[in-house]
Structures are given as C-alpha cells and as structure tokens.
PDB file of C-alpha atoms and ligand atoms in Angstrom:
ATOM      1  CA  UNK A   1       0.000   0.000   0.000  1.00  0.00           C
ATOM      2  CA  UNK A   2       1.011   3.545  -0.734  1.00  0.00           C
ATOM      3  CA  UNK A   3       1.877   5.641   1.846  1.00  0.00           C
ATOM      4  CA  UNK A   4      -0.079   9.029   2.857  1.00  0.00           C
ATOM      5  CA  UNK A   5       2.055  11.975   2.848  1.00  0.00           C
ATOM      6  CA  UNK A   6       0.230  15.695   3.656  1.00  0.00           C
ATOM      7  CA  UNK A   7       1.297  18.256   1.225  1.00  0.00           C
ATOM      8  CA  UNK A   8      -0.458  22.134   1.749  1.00  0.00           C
ATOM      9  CA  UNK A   9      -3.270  20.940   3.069  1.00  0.00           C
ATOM     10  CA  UNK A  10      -4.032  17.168   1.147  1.00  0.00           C
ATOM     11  CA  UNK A  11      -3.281  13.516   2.387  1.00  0.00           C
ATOM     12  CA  UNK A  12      -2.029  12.403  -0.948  1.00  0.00           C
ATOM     13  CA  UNK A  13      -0.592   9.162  -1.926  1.00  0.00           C
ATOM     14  CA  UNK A  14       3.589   9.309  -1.076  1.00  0.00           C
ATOM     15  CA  UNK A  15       4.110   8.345  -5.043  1.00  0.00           C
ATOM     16  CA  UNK A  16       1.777  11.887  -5.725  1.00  0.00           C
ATOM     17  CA  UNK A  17       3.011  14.086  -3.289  1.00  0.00           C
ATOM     18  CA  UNK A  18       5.188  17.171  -5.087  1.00  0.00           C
ATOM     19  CA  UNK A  19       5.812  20.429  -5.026  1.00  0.00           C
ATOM     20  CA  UNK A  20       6.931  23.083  -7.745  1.00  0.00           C
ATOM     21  CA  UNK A  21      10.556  22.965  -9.081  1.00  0.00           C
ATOM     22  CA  UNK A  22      10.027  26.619  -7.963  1.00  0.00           C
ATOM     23  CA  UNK A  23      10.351  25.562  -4.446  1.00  0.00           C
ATOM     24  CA  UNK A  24      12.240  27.913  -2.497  1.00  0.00           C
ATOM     25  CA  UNK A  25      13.160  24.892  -0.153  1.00  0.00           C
ATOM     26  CA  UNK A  26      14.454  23.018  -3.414  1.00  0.00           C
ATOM     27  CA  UNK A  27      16.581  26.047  -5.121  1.00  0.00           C
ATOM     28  CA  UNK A  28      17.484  28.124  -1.936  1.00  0.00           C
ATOM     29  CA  UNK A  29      17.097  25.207   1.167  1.00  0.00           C
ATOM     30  CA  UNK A  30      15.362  28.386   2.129  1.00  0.00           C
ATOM     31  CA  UNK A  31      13.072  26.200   4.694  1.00  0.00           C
ATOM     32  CA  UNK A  32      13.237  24.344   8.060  1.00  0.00           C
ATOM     33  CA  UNK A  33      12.670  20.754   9.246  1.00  0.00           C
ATOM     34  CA  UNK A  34      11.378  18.862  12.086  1.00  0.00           C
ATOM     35  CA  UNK A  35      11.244  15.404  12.738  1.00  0.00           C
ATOM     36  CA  UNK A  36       9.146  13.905  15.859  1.00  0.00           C
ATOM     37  CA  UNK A  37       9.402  10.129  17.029  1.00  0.00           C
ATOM     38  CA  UNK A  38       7.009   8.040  17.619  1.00  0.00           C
ATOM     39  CA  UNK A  39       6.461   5.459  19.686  1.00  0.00           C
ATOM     40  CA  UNK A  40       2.976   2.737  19.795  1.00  0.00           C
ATOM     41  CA  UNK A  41       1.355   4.982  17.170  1.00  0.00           C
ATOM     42  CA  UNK A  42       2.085   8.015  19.755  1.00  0.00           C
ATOM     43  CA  UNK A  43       4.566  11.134  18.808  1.00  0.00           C
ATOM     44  CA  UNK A  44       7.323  11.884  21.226  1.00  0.00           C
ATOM     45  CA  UNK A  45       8.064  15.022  22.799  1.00  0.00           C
ATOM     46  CA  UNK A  46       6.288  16.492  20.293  1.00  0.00           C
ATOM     47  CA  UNK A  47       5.758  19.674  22.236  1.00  0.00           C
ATOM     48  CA  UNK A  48       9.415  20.524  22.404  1.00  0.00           C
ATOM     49  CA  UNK A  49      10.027  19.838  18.347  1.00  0.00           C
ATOM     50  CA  UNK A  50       6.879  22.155  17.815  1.00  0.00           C
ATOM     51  CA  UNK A  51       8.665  24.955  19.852  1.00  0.00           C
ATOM     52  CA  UNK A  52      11.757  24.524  18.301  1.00  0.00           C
ATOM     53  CA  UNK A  53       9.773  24.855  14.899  1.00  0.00           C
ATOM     54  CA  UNK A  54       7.957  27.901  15.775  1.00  0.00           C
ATOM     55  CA  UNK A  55      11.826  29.048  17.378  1.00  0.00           C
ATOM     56  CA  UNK A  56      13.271  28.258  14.348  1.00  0.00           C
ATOM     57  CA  UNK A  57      11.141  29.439  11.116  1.00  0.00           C
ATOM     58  CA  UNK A  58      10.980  32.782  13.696  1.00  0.00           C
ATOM     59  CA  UNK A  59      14.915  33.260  13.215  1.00  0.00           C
ATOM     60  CA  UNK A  60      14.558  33.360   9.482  1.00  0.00           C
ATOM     61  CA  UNK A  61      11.066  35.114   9.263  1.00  0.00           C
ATOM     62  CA  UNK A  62       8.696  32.521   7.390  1.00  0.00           C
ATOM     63  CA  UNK A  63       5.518  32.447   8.395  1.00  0.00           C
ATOM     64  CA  UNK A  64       4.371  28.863   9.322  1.00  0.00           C
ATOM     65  CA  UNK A  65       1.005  28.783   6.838  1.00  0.00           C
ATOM     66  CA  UNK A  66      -0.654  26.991  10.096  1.00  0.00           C
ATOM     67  CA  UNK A  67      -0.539  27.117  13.609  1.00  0.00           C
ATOM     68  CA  UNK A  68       1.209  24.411  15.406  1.00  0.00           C
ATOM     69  CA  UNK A  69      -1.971  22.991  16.909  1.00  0.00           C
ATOM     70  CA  UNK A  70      -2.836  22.790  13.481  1.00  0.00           C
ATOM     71  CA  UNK A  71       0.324  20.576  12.661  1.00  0.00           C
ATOM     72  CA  UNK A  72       0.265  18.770  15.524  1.00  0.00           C
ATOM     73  CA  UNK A  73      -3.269  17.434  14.213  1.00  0.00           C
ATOM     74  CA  UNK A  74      -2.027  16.637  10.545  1.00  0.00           C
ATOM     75  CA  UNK A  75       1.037  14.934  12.366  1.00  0.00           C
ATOM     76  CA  UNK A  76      -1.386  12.790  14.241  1.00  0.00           C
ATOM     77  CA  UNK A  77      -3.652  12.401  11.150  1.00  0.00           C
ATOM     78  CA  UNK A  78      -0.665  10.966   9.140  1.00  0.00           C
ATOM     79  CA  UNK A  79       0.381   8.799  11.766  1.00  0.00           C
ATOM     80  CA  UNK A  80      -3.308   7.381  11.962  1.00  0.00           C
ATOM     81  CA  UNK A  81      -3.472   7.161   7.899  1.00  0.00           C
ATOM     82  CA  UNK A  82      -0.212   5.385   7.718  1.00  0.00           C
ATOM     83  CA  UNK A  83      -1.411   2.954  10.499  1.00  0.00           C
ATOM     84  CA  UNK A  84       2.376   3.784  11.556  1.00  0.00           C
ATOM     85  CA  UNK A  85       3.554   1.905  15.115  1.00  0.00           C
ATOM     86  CA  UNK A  86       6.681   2.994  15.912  1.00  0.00           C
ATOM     87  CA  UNK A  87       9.251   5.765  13.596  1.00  0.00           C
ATOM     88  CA  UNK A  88       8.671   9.119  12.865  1.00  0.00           C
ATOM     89  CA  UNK A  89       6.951  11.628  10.902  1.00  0.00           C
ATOM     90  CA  UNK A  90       9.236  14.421   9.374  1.00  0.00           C
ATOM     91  CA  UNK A  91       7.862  17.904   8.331  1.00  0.00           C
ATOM     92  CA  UNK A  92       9.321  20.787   6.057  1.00  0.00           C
ATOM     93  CA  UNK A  93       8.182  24.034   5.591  1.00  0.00           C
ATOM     94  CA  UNK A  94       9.713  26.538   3.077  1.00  0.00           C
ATOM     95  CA  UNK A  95       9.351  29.940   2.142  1.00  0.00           C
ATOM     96  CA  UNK A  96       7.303  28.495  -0.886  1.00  0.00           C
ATOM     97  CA  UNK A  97       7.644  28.820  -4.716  1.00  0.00           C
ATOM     98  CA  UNK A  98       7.783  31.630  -6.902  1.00  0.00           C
ATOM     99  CA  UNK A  99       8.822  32.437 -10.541  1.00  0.00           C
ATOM    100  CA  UNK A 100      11.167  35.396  -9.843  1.00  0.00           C
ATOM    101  CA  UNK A 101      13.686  33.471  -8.341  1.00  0.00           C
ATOM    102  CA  UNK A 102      14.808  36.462  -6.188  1.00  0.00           C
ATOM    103  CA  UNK A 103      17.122  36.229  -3.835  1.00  0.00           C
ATOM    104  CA  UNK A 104      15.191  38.293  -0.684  1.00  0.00           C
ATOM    105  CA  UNK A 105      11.561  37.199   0.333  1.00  0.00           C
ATOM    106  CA  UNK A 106       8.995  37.359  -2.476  1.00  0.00           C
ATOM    107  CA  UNK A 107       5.780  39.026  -1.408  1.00  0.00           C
ATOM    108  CA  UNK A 108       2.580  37.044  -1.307  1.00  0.00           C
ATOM    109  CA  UNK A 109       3.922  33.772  -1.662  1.00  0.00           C
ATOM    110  CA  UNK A 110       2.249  30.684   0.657  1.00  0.00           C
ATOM    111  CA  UNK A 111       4.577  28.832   2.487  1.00  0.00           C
ATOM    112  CA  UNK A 112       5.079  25.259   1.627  1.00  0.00           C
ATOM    113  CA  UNK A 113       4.317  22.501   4.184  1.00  0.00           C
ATOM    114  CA  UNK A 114       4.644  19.189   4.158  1.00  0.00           C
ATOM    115  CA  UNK A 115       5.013  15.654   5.875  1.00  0.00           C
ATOM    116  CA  UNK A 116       5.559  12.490   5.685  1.00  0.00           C
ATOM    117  CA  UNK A 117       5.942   9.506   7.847  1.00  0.00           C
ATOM    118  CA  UNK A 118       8.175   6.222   8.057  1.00  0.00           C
ATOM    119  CA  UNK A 119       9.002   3.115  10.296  1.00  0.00           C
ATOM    120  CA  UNK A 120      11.323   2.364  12.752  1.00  0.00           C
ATOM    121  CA  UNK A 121      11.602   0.114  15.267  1.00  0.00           C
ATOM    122  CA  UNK A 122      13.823   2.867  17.709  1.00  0.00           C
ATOM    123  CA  UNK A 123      13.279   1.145  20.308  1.00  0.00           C
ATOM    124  CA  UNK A 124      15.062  -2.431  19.797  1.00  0.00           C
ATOM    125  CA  UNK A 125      17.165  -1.005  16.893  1.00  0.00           C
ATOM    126  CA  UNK A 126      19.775  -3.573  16.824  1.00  0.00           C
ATOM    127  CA  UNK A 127      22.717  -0.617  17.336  1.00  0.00           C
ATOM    128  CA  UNK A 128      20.949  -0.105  21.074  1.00  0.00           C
ATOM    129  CA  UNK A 129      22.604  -3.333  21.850  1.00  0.00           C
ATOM    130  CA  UNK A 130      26.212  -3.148  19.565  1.00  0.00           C
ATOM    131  CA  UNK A 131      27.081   0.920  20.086  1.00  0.00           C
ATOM    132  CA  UNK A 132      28.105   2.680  17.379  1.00  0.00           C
ATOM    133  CA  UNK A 133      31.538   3.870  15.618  1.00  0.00           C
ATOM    134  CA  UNK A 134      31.892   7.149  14.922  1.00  0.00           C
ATOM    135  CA  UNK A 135      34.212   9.220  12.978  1.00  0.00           C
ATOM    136  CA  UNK A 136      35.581  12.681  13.045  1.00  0.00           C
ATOM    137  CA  UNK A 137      35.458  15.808  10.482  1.00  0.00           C
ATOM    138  CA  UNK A 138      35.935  19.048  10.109  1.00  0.00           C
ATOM    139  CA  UNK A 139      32.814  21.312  10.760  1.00  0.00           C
ATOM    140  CA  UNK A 140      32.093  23.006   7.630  1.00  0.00           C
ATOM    141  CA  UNK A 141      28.419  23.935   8.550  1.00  0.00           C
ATOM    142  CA  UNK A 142      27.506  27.552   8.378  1.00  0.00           C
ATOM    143  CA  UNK A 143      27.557  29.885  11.692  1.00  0.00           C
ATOM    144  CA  UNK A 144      23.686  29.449  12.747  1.00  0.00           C
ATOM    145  CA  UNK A 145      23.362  25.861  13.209  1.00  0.00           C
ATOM    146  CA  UNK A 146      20.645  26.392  15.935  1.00  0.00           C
ATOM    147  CA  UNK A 147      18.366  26.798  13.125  1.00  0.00           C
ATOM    148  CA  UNK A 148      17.082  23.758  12.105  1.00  0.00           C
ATOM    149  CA  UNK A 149      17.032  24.495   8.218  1.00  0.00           C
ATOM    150  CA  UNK A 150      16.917  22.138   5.157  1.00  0.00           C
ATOM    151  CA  UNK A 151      20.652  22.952   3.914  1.00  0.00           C
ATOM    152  CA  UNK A 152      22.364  19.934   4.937  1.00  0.00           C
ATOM    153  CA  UNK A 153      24.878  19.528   2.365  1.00  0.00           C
ATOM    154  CA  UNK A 154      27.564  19.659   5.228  1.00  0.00           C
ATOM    155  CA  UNK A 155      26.371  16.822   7.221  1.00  0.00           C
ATOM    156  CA  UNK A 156      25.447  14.951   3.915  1.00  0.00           C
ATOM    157  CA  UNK A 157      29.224  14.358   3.196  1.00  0.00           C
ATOM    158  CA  UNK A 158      29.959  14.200   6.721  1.00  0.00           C
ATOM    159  CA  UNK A 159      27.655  11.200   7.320  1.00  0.00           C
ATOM    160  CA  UNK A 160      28.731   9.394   3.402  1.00  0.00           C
ATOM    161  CA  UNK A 161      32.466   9.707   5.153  1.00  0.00           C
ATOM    162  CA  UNK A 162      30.985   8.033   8.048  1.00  0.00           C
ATOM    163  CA  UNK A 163      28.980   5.160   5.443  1.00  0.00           C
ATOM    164  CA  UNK A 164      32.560   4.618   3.873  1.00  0.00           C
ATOM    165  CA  UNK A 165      34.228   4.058   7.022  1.00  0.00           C
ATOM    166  CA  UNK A 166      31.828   2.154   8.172  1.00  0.00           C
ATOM    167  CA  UNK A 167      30.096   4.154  11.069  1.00  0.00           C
ATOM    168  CA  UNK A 168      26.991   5.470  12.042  1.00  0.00           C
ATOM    169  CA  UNK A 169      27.811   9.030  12.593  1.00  0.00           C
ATOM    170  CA  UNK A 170      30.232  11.911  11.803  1.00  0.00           C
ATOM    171  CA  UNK A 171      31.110  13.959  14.712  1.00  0.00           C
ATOM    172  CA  UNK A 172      31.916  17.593  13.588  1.00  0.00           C
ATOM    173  CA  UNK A 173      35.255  19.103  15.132  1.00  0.00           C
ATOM    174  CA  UNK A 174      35.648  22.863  15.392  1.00  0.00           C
ATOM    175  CA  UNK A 175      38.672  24.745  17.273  1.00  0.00           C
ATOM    176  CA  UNK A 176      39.576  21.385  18.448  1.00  0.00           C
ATOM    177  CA  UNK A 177      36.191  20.524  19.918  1.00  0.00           C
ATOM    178  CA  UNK A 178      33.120  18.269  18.975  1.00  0.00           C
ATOM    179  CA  UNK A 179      30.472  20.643  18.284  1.00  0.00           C
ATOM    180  CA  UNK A 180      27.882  17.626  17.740  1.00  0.00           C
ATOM    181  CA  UNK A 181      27.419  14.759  15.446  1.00  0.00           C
ATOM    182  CA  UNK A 182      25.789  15.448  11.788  1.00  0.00           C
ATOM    183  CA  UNK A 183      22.116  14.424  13.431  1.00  0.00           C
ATOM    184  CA  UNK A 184      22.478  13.855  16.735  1.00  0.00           C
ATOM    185  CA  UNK A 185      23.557  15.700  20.102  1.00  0.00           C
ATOM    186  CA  UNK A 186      27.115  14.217  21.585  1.00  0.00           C
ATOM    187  CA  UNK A 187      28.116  13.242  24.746  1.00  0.00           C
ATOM    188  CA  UNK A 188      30.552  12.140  26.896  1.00  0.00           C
ATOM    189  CA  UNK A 189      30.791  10.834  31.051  1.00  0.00           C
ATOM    190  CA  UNK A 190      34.262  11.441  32.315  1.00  0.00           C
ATOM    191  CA  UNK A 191      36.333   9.462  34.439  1.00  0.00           C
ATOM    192  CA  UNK A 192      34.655  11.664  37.318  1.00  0.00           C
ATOM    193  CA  UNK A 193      31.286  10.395  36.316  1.00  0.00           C
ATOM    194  CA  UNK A 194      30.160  14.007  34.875  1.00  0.00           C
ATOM    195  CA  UNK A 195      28.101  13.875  31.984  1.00  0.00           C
ATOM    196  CA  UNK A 196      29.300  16.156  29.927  1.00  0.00           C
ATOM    197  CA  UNK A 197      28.140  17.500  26.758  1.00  0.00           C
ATOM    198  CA  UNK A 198      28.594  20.760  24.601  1.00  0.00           C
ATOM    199  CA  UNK A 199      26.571  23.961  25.880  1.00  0.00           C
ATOM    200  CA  UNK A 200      23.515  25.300  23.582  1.00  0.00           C
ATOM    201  CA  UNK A 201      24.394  27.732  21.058  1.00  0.00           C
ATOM    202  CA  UNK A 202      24.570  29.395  17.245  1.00  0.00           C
ATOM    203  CA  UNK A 203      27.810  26.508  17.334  1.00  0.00           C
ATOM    204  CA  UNK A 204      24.668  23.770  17.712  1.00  0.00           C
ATOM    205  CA  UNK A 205      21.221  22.633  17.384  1.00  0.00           C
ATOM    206  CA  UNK A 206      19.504  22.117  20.694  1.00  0.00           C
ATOM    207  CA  UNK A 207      18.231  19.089  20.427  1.00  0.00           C
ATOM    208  CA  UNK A 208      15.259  18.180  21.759  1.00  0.00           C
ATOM    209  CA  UNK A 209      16.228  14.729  23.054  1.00  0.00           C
ATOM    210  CA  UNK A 210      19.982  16.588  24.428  1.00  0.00           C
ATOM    211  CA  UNK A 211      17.293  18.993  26.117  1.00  0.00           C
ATOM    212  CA  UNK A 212      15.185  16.028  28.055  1.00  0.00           C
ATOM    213  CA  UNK A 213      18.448  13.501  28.569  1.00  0.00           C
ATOM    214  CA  UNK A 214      19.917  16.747  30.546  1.00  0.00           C
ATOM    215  CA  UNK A 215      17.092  17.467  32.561  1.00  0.00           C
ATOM    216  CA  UNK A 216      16.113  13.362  33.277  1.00  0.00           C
ATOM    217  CA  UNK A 217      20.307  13.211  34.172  1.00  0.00           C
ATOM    218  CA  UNK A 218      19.912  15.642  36.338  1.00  0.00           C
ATOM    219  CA  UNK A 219      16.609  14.776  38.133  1.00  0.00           C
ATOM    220  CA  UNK A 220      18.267  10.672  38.267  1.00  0.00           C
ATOM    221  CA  UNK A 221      21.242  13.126  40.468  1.00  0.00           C
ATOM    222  CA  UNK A 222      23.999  12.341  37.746  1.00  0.00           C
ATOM    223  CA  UNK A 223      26.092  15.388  37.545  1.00  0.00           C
ATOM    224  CA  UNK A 224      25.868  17.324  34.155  1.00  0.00           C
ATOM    225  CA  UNK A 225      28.283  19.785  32.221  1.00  0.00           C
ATOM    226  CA  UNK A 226      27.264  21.665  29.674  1.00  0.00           C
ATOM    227  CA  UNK A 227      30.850  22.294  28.265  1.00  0.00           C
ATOM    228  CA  UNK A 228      33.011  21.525  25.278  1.00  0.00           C
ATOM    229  CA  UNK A 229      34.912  18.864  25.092  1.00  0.00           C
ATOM    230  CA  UNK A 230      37.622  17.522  22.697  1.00  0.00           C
ATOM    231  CA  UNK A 231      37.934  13.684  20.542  1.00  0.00           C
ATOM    232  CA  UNK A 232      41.147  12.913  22.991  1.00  0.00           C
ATOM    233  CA  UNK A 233      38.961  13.850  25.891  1.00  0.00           C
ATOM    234  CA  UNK A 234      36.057  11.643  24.369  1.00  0.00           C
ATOM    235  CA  UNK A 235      38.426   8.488  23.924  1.00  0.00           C
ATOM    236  CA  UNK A 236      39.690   9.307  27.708  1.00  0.00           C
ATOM    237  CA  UNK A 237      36.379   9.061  29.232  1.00  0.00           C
ATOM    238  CA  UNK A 238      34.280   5.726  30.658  1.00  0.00           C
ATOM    239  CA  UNK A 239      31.534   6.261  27.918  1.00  0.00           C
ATOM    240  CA  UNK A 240      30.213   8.124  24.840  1.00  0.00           C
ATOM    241  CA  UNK A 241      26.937   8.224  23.788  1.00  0.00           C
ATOM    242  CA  UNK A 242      24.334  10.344  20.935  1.00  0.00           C
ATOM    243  CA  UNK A 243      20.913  11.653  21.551  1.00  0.00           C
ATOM    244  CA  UNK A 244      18.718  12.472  19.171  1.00  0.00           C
ATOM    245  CA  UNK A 245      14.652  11.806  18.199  1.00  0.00           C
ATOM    246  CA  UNK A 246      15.402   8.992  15.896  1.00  0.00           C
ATOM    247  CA  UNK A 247      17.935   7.069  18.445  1.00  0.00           C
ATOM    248  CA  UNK A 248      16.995   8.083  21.849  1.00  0.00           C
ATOM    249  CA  UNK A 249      20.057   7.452  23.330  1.00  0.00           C
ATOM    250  CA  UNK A 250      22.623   5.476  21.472  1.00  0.00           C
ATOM    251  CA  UNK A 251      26.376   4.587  23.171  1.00  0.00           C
ATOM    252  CA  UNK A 252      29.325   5.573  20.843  1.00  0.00           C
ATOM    253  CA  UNK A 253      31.975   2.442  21.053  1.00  0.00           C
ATOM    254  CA  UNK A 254      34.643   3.748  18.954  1.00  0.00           C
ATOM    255  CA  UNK A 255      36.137   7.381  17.489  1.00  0.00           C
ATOM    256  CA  UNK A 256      38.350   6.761  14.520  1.00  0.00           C
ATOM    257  CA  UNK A 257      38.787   3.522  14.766  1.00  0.00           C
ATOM    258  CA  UNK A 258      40.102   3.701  18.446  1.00  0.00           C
ATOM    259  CA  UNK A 259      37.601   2.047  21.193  1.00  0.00           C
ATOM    260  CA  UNK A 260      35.869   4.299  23.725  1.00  0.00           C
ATOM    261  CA  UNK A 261      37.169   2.256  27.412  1.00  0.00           C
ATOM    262  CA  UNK A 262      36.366  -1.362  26.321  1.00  0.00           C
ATOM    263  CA  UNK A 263      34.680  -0.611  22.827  1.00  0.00           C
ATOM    264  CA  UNK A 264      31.448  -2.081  24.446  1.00  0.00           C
ATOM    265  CA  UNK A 265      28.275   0.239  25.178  1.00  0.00           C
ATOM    266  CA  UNK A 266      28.391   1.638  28.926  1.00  0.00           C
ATOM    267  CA  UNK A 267      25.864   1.478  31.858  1.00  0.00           C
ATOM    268  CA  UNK A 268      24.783   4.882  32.185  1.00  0.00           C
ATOM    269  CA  UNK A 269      24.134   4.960  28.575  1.00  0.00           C
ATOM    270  CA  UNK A 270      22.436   1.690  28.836  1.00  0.00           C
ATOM    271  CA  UNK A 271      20.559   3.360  31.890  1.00  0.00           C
ATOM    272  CA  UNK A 272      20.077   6.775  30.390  1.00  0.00           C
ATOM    273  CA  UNK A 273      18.312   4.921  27.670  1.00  0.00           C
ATOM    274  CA  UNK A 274      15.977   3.068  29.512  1.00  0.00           C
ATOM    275  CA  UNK A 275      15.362   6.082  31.569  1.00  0.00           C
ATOM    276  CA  UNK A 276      14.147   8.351  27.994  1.00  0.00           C
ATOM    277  CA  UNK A 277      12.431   5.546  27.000  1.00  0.00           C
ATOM    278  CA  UNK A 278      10.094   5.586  29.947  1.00  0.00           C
ATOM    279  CA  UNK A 279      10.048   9.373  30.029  1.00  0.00           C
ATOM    280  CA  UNK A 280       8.688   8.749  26.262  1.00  0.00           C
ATOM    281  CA  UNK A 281       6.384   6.040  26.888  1.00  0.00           C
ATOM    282  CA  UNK A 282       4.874   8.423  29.697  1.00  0.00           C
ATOM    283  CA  UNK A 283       4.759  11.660  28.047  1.00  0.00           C
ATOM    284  CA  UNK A 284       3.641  10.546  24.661  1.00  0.00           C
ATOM    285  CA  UNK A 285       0.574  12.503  22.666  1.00  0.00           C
TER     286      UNK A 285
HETATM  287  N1  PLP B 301      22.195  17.936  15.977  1.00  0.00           N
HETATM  288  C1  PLP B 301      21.935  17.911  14.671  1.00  0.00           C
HETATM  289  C2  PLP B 301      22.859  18.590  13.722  1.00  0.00           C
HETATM  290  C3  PLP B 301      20.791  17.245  14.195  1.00  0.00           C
HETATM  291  O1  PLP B 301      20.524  17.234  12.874  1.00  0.00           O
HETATM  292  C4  PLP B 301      19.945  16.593  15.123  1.00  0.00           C
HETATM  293  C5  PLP B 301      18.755  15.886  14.666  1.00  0.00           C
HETATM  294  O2  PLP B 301      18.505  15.753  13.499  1.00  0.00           O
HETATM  295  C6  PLP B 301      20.264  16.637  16.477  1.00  0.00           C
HETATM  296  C7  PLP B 301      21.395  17.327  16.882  1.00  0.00           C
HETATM  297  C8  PLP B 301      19.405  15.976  17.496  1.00  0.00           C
HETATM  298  O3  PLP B 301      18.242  16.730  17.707  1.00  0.00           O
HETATM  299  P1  PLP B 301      16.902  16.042  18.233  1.00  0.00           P
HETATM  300  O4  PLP B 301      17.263  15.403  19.545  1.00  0.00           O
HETATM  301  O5  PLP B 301      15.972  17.172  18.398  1.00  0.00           O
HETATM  302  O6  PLP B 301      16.493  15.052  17.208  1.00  0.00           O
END
C-alpha cells in the first residue's frame, strides 16, 4: 500500500506528493525541518520539536502557513493514515515557490508545508545493543546551526564519510572541539562520572532529546556539564553516547577507529536509555 504523505493541506498518496521545481526549499534550502518520534502509534516530545519549529522558522522570518496545533493534528492524522507503530513523521516548511527566483523574500507567496511519515523500530534497533563507531570531520556547517534548516549539504558528506568508514555518525570538530554529530547531540561521562556535553548555542542545534536527557540526568542526580569537550577527551572518558529523536540514546563504542574504554556500550548509557524511554512512553501525545 502507498503511503499518505500531507502536502499544503491534502493527504495524498507518497508516489503523488510534489511540489513546484520553484520551491524555495528546493533552489534556496530556504526552509526548516522537524522530525518527531514516535512510539505505539504516539509522537514523542512532540511539544518541544513544535517549539523549536515555531523558534526556528521565527529566526529566518517565514511564516508557518498553520498554527502548530494545526500541525500537531495533521502529524497525528498521518500517523493514523499510515497505520504507523513505531518511527517518525518528518515535516518541512519553506518559504514556498515563486517564478522570480529572487534572492530576498517574495511578497505574497504561501509557504510550503509538508510531511511524511516512516518506520522504525527505535526502540530495539539492533545498534541499542552493539554501540556505534563514529568518525571525526571538520565542521564546515555555516555559523547558525541552531536553526534547524533544510541545507544539509555539510552533514550529507559528513555522514557518506561516516557510510565509507563504516560508522553510524560523523562527529563535527571545530577549534579542536566536537560541536555535535551530523544528526544527533554528543556526549561524553568522564572518568569523574560528569556527563558532559557541549553547551547550547549558534555553534549547535539544541536538540530536543539533548534537552530532556539533561534534565532526566539531572533529576536521576547524575552530575551534568554543559561544556566543550575535545575527541582525545572523548576516547579518555568511561563512555560516549548520541541523543537524538530517531535514536533516543545510542552509546558511541569507537572514534576513529580507536575504542571508547572497552569498545562495548556503557551502563549509564544503557541506563540513560531506559530512563528516555520511559520518560517517552509516559509523556507521549
Ligand atoms: N544535531 C543535529 C545537527 C541534528 O541534525 C539533530 C537531529 O537531526 C540533532 C542534533 C538531534 O536533535 P533532536 O534530539 O531534536 O532530534
């Protein structure tokens, strides 16, 4: 069966669902993304992607052409259409199409929305029990990487290096330090048993899982540091681990080919997982 996809304002079939070659999103990546779990046919956190959507569309003035209770229905919708269990549904919204191809804002031009869903078992993803290996690039990425937008080239090529070495995930090095990986927040727990991961700002997005692993860290009384920290640091500490909506949390075994401690996934990532897991089962809409 063909999947349902919602494009400005129609459930269409997946295989039907387009928009103009004019697309702003499509010649400029002038738009921003979202992407939600979801877990038993229930989105995750959804709240806190919806913010960061409203956050981030605000920061390059585009008008969302709904309101977020409005796209927090159609999310639902699609999830219901798609009869979809557990993955995600993913959302874009650009600054439209128009013929002029100008550079600055055209006037009167609707936005484009659109989403789509697809499955995923996050949960008992087979890399929650092996870790993942990581490697590490330069970060090429523009300065305002708190805005979620649609130009990804950057972390495109980051994550094919990643493919070819056979990892999971780039991690992006700047001045020395990992600003994050190329879709997920990074982390590391020191030798002290700090948790310790890079501080919010234009150097990162603020991921929404980062945001609840943080607060559920600190409410379970680990200790937290919102600092940054460098790759010789990383393969120096007890554990590494990812967050992000589409791996919860995920431990990090190896950077460059060198094993984080004993190259197996860690107990507080093991324990941090299970404890976002039940924070999602509980708080899921
Ligand atoms: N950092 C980057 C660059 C990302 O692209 C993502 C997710 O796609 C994240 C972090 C994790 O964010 P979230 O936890 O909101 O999925």
């Amino acid at each position: 069966m063909d999947q349902i996809a919602y494009v400005n304002g129609s459930f269409v079939p997946l295989s039907e669902a387009k928009v103009s070659v004019l697309d702003r999103g499509f010649l400029f990546a002038d738009g921003i993304y979202e992407v939600a779990a979801v877990l038993d046919g229930k989105l995750i956190d959804n709240a806190s992607h919806l913010a960061r959507l409203e956050r981030s569309v605000g920061e390059i003035a585009l008008a969302l052409p709904e309101t977020t209770a409005r796209i927090e229905e159609i999310q639902k919708e699609l999830v219901k259409r798609n009869d979809l269990v557990n993955g995600m549904v993913y959302l874009e919204v650009t600054r439209g199409a128009d013929k002029s191809r100008d550079f600055a804002f055209p006037r009167g031009v609707k936005p484009t929305l659109v989403m789509f869903t697809s499955a995923k078992d996050i949960v008992d993803a087979p890399s929650a029990k092996t870790g993942i290996h990581v490697i590490t690039v330069p970060d090429i990425r523009w300065v305002r990487r708190d805005i979620k937008s649609v130009a990804l080239l950057a972390q495109v090529l980051a994550k094919q290096a990643a493919a070819e070495a056979g990892a999971a995930e780039a991690w992006m090095i700047e001045d020395g330090k990992v600003t994050e990986g190329g879709s997920s927040s990074a982390f590391i727990l020191t030798q002290d048993n700090v948790i310790v991961t890079r501080q919010n700002g234009s150097e990162i997005l603020p991921g929404c899982t980062r945001k609840a692993v943080v607060k559920l860290a600190e409410e379970h009384q680990f200790r937290v540091e919102e600092r940054p920290f460098s790759v010789d640091e990383a393969l120096a500490a007890k554990e590494a681990f990812i967050t992000s909506a589409t791996v919860f949390v995920q431990a990090v075994v190896s950077i460059d080919g060198k094993k984080v401690a004993d190259g197996k996934p860690g107990p507080i990532a093991s324990r941090l997982r299970e404890i976002y897991v039940d924070f999602a089962r509980a708080t899921a809409t």
